[in-house]
mmCIF file of C-alpha atoms in Angstrom:
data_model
loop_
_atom_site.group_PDB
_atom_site.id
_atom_site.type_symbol
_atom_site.label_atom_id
_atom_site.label_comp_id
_atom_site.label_asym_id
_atom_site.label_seq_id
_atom_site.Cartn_x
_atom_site.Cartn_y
_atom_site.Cartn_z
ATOM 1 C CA UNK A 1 4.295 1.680 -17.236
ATOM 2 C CA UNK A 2 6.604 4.832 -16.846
ATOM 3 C CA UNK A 3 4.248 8.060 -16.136
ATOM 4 C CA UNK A 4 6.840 10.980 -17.051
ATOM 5 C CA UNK A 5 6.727 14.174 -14.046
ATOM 6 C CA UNK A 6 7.578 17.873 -15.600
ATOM 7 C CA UNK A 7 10.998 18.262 -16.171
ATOM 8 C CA UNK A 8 11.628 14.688 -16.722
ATOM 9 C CA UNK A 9 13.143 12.637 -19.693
ATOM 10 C CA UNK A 10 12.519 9.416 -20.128
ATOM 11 C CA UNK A 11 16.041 7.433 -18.783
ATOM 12 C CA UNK A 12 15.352 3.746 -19.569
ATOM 13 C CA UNK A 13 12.883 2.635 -16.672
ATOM 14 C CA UNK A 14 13.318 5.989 -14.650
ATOM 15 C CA UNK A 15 13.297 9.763 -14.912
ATOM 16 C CA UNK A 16 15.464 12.338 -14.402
ATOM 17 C CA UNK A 17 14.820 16.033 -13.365
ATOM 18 C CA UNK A 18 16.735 18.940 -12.459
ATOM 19 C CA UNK A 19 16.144 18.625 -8.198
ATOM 20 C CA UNK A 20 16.792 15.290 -8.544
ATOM 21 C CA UNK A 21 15.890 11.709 -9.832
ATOM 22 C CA UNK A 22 12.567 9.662 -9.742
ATOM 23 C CA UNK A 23 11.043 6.688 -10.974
ATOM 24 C CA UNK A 24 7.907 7.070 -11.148
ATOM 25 C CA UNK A 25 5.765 3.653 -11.614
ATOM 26 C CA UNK A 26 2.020 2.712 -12.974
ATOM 27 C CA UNK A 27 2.135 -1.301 -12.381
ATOM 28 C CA UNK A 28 -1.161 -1.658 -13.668
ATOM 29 C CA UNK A 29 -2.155 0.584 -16.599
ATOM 30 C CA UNK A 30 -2.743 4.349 -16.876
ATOM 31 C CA UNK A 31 -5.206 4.630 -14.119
ATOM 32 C CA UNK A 32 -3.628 2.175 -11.160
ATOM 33 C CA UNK A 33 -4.028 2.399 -8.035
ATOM 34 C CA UNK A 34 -1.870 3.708 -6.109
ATOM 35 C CA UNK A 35 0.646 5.608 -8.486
ATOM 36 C CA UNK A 36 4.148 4.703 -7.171
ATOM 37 C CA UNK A 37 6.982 6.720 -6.841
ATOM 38 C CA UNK A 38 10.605 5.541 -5.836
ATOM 39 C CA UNK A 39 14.213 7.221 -5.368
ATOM 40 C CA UNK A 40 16.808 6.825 -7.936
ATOM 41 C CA UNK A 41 20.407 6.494 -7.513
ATOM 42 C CA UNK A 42 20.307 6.937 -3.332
ATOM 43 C CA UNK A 43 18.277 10.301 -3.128
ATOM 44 C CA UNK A 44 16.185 9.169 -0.027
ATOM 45 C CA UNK A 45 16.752 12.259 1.680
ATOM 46 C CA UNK A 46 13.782 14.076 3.223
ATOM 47 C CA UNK A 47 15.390 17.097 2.298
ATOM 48 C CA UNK A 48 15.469 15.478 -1.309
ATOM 49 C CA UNK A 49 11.736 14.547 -1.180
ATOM 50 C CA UNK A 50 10.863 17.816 0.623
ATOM 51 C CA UNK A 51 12.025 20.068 -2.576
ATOM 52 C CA UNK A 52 10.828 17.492 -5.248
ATOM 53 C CA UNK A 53 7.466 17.594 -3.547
ATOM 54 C CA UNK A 54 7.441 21.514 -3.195
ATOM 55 C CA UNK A 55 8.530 21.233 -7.460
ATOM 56 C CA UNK A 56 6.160 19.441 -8.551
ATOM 57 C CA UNK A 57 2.929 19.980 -7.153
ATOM 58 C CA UNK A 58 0.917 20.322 -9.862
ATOM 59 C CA UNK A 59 2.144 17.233 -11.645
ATOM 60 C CA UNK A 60 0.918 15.415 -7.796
ATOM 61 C CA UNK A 61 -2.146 17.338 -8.406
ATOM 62 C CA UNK A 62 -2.378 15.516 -12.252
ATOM 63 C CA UNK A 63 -1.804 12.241 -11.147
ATOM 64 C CA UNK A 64 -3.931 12.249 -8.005
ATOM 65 C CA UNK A 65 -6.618 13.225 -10.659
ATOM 66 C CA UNK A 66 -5.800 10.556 -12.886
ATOM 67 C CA UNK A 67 -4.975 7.568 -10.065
ATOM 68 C CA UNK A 68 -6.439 8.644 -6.980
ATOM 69 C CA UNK A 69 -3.784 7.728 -4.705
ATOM 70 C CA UNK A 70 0.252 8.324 -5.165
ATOM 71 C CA UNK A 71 1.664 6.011 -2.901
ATOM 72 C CA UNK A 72 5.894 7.428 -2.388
ATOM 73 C CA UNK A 73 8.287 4.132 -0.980
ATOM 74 C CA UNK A 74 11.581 4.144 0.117
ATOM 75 C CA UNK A 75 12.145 7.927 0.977
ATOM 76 C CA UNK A 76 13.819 8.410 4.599
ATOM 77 C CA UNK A 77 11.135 9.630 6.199
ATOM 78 C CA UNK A 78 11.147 8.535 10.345
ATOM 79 C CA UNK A 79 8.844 10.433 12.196
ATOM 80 C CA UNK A 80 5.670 12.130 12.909
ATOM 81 C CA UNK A 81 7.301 15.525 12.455
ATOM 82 C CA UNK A 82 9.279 14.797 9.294
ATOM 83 C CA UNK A 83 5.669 13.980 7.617
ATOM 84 C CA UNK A 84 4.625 16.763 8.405
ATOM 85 C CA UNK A 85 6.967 18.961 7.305
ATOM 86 C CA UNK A 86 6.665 17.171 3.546
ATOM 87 C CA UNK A 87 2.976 17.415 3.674
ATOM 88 C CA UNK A 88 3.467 21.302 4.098
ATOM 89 C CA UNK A 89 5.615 21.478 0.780
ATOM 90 C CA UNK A 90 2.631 19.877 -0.842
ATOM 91 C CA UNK A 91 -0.078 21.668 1.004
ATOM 92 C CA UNK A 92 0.635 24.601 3.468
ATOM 93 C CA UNK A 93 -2.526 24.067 5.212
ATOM 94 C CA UNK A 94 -3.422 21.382 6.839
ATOM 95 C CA UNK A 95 -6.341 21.140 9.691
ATOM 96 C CA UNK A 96 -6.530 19.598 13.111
ATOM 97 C CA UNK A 97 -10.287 19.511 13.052
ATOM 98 C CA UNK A 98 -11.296 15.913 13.531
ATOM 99 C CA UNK A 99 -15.626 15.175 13.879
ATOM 100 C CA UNK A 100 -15.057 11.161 12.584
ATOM 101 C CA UNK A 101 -15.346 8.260 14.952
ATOM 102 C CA UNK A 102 -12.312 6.226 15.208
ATOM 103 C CA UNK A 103 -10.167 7.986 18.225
ATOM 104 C CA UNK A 104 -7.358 9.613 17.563
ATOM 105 C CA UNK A 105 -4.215 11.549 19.141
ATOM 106 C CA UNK A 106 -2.105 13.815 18.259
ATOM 107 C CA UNK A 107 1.499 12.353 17.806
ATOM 108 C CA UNK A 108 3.922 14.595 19.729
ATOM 109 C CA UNK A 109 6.376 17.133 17.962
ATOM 110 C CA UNK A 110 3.659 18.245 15.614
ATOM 111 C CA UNK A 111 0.574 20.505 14.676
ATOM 112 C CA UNK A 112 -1.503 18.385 12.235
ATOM 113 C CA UNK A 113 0.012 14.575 12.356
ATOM 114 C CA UNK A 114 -2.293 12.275 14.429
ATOM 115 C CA UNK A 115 -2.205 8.369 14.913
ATOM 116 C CA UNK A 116 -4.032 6.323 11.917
ATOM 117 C CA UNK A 117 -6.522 5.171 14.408
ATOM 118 C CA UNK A 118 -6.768 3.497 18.270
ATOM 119 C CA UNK A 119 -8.788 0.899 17.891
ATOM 120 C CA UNK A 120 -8.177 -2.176 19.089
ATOM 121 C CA UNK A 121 -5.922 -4.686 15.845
ATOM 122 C CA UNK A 122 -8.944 -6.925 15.782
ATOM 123 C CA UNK A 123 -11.151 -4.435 14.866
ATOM 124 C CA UNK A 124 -11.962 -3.513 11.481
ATOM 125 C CA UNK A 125 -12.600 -0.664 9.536
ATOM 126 C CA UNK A 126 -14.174 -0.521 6.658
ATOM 127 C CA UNK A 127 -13.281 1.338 3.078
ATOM 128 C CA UNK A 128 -14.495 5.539 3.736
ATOM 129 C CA UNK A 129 -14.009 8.608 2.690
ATOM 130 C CA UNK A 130 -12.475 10.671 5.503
ATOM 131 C CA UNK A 131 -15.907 12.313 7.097
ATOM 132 C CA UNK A 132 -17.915 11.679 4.008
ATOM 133 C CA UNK A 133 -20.935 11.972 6.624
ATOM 134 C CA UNK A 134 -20.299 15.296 7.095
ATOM 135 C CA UNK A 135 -21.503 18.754 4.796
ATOM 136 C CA UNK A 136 -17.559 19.370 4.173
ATOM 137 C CA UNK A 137 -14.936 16.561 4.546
ATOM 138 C CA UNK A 138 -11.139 17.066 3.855
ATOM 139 C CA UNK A 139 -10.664 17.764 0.318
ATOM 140 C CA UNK A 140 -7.373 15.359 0.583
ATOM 141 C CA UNK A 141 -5.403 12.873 3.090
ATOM 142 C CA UNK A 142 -2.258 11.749 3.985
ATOM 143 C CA UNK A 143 -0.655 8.169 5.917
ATOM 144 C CA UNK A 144 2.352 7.340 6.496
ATOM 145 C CA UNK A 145 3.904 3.979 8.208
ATOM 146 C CA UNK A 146 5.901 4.586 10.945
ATOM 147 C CA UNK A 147 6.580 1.338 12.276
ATOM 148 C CA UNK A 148 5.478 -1.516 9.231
ATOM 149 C CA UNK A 149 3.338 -4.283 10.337
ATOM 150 C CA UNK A 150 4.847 -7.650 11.883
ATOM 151 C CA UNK A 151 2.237 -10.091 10.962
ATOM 152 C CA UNK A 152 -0.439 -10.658 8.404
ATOM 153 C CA UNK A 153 -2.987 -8.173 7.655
ATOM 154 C CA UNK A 154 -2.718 -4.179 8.799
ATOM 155 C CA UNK A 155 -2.987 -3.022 5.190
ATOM 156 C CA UNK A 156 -4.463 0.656 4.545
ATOM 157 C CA UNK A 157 -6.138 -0.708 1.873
ATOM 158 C CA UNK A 158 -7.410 1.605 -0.618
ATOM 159 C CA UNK A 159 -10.616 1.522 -3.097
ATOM 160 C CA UNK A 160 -11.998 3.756 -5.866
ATOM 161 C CA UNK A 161 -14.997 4.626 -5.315
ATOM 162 C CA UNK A 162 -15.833 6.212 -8.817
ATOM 163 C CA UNK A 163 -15.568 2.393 -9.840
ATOM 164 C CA UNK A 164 -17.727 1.320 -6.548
ATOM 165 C CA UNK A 165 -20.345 3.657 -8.111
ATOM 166 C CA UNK A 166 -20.242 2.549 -11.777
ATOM 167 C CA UNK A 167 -20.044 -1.012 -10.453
ATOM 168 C CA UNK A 168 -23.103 -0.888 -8.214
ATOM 169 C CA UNK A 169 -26.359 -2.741 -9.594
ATOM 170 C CA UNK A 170 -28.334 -0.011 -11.236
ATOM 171 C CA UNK A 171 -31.461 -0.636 -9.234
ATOM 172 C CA UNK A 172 -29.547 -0.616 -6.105
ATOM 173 C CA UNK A 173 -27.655 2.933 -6.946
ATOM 174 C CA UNK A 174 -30.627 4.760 -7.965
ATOM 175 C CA UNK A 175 -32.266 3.939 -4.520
ATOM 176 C CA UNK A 176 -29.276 5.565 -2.973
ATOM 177 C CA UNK A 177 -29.184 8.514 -5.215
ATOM 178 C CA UNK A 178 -33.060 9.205 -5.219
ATOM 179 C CA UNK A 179 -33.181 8.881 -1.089
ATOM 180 C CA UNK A 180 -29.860 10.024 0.379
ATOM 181 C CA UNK A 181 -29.047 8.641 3.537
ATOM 182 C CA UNK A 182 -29.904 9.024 6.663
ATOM 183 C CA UNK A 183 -27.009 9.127 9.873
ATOM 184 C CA UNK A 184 -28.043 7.983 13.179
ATOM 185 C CA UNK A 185 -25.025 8.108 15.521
ATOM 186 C CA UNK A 186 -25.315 7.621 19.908
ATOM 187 C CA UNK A 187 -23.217 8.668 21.836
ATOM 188 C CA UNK A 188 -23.176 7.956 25.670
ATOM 189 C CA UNK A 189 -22.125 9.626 28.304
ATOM 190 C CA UNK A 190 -21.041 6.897 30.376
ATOM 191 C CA UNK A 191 -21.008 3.274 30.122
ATOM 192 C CA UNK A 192 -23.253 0.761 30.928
ATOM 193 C CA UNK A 193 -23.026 -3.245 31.112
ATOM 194 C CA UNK A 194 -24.854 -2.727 27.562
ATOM 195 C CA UNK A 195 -22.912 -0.011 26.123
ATOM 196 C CA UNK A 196 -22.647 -1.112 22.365
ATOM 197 C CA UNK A 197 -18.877 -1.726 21.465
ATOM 198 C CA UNK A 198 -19.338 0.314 18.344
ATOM 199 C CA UNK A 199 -19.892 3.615 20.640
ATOM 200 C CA UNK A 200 -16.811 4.316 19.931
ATOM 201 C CA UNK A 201 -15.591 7.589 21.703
ATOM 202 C CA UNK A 202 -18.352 9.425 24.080
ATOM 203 C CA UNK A 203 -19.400 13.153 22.388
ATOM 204 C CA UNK A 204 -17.129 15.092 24.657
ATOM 205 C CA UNK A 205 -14.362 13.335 23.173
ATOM 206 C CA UNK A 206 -15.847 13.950 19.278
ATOM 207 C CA UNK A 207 -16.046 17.550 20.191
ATOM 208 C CA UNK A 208 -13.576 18.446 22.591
ATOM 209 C CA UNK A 209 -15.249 19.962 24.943
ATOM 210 C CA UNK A 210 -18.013 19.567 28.256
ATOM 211 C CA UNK A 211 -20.202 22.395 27.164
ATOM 212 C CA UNK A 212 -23.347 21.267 25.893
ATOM 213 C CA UNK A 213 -24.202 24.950 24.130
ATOM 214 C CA UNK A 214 -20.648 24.143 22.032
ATOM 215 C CA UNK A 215 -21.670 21.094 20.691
ATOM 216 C CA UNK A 216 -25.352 22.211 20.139
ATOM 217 C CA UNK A 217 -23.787 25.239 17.746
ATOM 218 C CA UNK A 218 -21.556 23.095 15.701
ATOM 219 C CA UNK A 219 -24.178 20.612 14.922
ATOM 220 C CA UNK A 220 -26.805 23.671 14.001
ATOM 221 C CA UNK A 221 -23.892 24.910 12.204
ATOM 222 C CA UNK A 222 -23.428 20.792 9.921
ATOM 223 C CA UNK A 223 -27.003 21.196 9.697
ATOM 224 C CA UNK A 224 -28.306 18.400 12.028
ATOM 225 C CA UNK A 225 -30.481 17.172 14.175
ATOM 226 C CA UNK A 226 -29.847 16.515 17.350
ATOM 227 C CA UNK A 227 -31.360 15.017 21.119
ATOM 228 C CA UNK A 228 -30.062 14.476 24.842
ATOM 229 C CA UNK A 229 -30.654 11.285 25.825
ATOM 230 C CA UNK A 230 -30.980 9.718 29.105
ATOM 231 C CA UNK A 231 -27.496 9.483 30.612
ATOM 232 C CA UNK A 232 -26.110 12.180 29.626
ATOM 233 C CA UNK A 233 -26.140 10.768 26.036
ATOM 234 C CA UNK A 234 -26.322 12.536 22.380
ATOM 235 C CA UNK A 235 -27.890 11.254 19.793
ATOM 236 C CA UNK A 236 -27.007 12.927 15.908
ATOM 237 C CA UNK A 237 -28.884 12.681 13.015
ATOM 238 C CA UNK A 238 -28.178 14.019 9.832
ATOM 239 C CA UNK A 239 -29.268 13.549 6.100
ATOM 240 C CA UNK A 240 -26.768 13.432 3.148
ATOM 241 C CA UNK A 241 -26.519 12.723 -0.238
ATOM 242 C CA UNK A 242 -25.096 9.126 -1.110
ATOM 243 C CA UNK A 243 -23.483 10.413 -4.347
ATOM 244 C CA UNK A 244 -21.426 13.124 -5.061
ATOM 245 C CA UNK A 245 -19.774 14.654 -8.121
ATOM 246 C CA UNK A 246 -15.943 14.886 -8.044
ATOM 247 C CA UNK A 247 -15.275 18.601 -7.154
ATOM 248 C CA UNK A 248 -12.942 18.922 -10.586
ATOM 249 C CA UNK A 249 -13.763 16.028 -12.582
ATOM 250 C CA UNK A 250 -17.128 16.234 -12.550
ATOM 251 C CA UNK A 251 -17.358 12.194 -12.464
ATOM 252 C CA UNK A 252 -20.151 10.481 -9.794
ATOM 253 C CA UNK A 253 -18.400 9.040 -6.908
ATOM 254 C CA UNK A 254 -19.955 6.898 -4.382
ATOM 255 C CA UNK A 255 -19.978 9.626 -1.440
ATOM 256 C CA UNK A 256 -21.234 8.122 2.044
ATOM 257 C CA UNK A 257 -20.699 6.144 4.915
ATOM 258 C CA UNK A 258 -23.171 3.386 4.699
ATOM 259 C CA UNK A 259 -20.792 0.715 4.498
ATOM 260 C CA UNK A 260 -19.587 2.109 7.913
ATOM 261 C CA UNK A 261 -22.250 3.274 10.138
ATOM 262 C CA UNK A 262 -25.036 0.123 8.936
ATOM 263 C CA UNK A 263 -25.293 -1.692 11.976
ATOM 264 C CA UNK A 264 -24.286 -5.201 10.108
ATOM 265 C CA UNK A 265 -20.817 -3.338 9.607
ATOM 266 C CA UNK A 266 -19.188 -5.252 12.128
ATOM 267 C CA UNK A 267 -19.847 -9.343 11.542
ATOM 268 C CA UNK A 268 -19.871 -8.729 8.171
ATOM 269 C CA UNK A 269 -16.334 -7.238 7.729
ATOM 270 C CA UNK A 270 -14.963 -9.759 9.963
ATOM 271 C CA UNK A 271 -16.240 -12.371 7.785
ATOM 272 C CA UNK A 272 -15.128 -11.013 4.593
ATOM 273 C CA UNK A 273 -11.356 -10.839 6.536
ATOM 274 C CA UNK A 274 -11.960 -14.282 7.907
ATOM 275 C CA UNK A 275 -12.769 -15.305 4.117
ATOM 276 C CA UNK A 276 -9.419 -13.419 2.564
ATOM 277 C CA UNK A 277 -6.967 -13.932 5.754
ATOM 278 C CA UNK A 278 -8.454 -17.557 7.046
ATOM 279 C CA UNK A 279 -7.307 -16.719 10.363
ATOM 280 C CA UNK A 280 -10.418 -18.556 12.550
ATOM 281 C CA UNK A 281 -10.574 -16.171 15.273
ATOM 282 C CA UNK A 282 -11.742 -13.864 12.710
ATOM 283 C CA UNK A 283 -15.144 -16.174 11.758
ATOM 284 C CA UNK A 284 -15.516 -16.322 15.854
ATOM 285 C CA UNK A 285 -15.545 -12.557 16.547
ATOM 286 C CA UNK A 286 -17.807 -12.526 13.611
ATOM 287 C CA UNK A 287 -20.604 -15.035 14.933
ATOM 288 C CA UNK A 288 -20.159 -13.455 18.506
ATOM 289 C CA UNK A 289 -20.703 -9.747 16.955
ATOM 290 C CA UNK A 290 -24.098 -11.248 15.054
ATOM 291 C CA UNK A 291 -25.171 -12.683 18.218
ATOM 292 C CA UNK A 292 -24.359 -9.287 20.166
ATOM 293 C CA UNK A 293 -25.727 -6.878 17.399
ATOM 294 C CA UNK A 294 -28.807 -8.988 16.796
ATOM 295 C CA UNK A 295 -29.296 -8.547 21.044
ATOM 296 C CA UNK A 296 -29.291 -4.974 20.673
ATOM 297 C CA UNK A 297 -31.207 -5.107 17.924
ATOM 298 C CA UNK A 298 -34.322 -6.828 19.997
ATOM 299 C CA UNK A 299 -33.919 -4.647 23.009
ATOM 300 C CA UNK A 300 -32.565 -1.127 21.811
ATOM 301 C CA UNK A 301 -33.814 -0.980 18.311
ATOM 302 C CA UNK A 302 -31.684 -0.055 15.374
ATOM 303 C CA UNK A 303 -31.905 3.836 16.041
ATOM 304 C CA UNK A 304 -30.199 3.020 19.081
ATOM 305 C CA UNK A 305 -27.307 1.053 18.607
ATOM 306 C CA UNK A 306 -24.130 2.610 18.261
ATOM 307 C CA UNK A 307 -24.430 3.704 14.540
ATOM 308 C CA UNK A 308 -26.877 2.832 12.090
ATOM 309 C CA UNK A 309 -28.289 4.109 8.161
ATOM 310 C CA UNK A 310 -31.017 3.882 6.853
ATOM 311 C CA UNK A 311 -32.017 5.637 3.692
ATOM 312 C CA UNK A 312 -32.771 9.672 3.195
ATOM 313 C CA UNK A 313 -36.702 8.608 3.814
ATOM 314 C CA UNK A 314 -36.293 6.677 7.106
ATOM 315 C CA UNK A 315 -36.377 3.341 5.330
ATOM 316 C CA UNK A 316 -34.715 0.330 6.167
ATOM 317 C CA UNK A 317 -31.776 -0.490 3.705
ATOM 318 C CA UNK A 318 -32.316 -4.028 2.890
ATOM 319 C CA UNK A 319 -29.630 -6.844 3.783
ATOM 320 C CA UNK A 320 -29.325 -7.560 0.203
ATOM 321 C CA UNK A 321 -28.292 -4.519 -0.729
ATOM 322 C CA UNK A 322 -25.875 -4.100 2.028
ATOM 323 C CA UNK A 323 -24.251 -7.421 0.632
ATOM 324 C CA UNK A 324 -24.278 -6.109 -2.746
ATOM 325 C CA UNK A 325 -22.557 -2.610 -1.772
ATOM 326 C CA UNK A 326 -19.437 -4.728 0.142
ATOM 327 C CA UNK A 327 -19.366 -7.228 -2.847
ATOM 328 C CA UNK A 328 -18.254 -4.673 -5.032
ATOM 329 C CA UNK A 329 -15.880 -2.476 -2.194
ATOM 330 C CA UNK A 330 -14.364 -5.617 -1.738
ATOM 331 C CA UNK A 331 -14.041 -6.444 -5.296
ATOM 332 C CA UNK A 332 -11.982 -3.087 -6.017
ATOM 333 C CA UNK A 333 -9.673 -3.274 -2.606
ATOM 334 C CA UNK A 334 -6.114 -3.029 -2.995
ATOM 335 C CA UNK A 335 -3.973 -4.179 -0.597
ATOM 336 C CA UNK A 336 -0.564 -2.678 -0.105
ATOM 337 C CA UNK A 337 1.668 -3.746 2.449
ATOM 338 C CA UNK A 338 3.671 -1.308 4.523
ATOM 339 C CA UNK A 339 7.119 -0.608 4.288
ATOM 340 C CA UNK A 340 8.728 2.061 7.121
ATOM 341 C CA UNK A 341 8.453 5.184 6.140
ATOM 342 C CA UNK A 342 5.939 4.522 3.475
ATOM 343 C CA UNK A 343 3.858 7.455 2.922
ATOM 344 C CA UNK A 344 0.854 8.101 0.612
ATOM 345 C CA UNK A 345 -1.468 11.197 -0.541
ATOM 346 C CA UNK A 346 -4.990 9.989 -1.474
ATOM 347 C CA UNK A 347 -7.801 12.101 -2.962
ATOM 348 C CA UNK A 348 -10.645 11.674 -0.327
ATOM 349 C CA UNK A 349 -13.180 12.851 -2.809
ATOM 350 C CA UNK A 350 -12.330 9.749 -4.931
ATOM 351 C CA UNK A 351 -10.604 7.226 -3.292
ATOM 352 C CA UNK A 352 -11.428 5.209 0.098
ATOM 353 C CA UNK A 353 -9.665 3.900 2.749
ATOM 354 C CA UNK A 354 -9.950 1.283 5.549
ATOM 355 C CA UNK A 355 -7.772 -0.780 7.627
ATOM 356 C CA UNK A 356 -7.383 -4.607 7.794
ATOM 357 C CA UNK A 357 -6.712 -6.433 10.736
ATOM 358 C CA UNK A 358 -3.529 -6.867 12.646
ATOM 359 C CA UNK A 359 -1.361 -8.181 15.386
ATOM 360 C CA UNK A 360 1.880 -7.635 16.872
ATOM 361 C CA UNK A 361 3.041 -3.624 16.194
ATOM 362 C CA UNK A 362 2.279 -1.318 13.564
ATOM 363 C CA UNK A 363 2.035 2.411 13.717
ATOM 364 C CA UNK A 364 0.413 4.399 10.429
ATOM 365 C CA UNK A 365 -0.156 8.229 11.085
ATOM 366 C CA UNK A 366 -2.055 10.165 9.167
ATOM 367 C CA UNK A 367 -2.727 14.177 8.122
ATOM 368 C CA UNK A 368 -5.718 15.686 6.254
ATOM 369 C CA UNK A 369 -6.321 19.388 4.106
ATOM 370 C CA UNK A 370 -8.885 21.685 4.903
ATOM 371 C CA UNK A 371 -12.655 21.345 4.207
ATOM 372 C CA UNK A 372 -14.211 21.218 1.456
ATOM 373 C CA UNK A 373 -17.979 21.654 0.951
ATOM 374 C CA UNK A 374 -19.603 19.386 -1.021
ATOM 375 C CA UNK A 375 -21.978 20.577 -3.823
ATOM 376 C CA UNK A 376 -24.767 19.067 -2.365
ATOM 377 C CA UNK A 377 -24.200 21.653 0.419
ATOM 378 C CA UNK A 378 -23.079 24.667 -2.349
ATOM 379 C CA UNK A 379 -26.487 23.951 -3.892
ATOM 380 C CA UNK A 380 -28.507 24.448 -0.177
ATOM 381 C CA UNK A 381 -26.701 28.204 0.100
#
């Protein structure tokens, strides 16, 4: 299906428009996801995509509305800085405030343009909205692919999670939306021989900073709870709604980061990519992650591993539930594969992502807007 931008008239299977020409692609119906859009007739250019971007931003702002996700292929864009300065076309401020898990750096040359993720290719990470635990995540995101993939899997695979929420078993989603969720996150200040895996980066890394007072004002400031621990450790705790209403649609969108922070995240995933990818060293990191969660488990408790969610009321969520929840993420993944200098805008308020499994090379970046405060949070002022 051909999805017409302003100032474009139909031209057999592309448009055309004054700056330059488009085709602009909906493979799967009116609401697909991503939205694709292509060069015409050899303008690649970032210059080219620079102005067409800058023209027609509220046609992006339409279509991210209606899809979700516009996903732009084959435009000539080669580096960390050259994203960035087509991002700023499209949205003039970007932040460099970072509070998720998954480290980061920033790539060289630029302001607001930071590697995808550095976790190690095995490891994987499940469909999120960018900081979704948090009282006001980016209101939109950006990726871009750098260097594509050279073997199976590495997909920034996307999900809509205003279908994850009509999808999800009635009893199950009014659980959720009656009891919130609850965050538990550790953070240690050193490692031990039983460090879980999962502690991902230690809190001075999360906030950037050694002072203590800092971090104790920021997470006054998000509105939760917080405890030293014994080794110089931090543990966080904050309550959020699981449900959230699109900031202009108005539609309920599945808002949180159970799937991510439950401590059955890890063996799970890996099974569900052993299942898709049949790659066997998948199912054995898998059974060696149950066995090594389920150790923690016995000896730390589940309010001390890593990360962990229970719901708003301190509850346990149960297994089955948990299964249900990635039965119908997984059922609503879509898996793009990466092409250099791919690059996609996504509407984190709507639509998830998460990254697949890889070896070999790859190297996605990726840029965010400024906050935005969820009503949940407008309604607490």
């Amino acid at each position: 299906l051909l999805n017409t931008a302003p100032g474009l008239v139909n031209s057999g299977a592309c448009g055309m428009m004054s700056a330059g020409d488009v085709c602009v692609v909906s493979e799967d119906g009116p609401e697909s996801l991503p939205l694709i859009v292509r060069p015409k007739d050899g303008n690649s250019s970032v210059e080219f995509i620079k102005r067409w971007v800058s023209d027609n931003k509220d046609w992006i702002d339409e279509k991210l509305l209606e899809h979700g996700a516009i996903l732009f292929e084959g435009f000539r864009v080669e580096d960390g800085a050259q994203f960035q300065s087509v991002l700023q076309q499209y949205c003039p401020e970007l932040s460099s405030e970072y509070r998720g898990t998954s480290p980061r750096r920033l790539i060289p040359g630029t302001e607001y343009v930071f590697s995808a993720s550095e976790l190690p290719p095995f490891f994987p990470i499940p469909q999120h909205l960018e900081m979704s635990f948090l009282p006001a995540p980016p209101r939109k995101i950006f990726f871009c692919c750098l260097e594509a993939p050279t073997s199976s899997g590495g997909e920034t695979c996307l999900c809509d999670f205003k279908k994850v929420y009509d999808q999800l078993d009635p009893g199950v989603r009014s659980q959720f939306e009656e009891k919130g969720v609850l965050y538990i996150r550790n953070y240690n200040g050193q490692k031990t021989l039983l460090t879980d895996p999962t502690m991902l980066k230690g809190w001075q890394d999360i906030f950037e900073t050694t002072d203590k007072s800092v971090v104790e004002e920021e997470l006054r400031k998000n509105k939760s709870d917080f405890k030293w621990t014994k080794k110089n450790g931090l543990k966080i705790m904050n309550r959020e709604s699981a449900v959230e209403p699109h900031p202009v649609t108005g539609n309920k969108i599945w808002f949180n980061h159970t799937q991510v922070f439950h401590w059955s995240m890890i063996p799970d995933e890996l099974y569900r990519v052993y299942k898709r990818m049949g790659h066997l060293q998948y199912l054995l990191l898998s059974w060696v992650s149950w066995l090594l969660k389920w150790f923690l488990l016995a000896f730390v408790g589940g309010a001390n591993v890593g990360f962990h969610t229970c719901f708003g009321d301190g509850s346990e969520i149960p297994e089955a539930s948990m299964k249900h929840l990635r039965d119908v993420l997984w059922r609503n993944m879509v898996f793009n594969r990466w092409k250099k200098s791919d690059f996609v805008f996504i509407d984190n308020f709507r639509v998830s992502h998460g990254r697949q499994p890889f070896t070999g090379k790859r190297k996605i970046v990726v840029s965010w807007s400024k906050p935005c405060l969820k009503q949940s949070h407008q309604q607490k002022i």
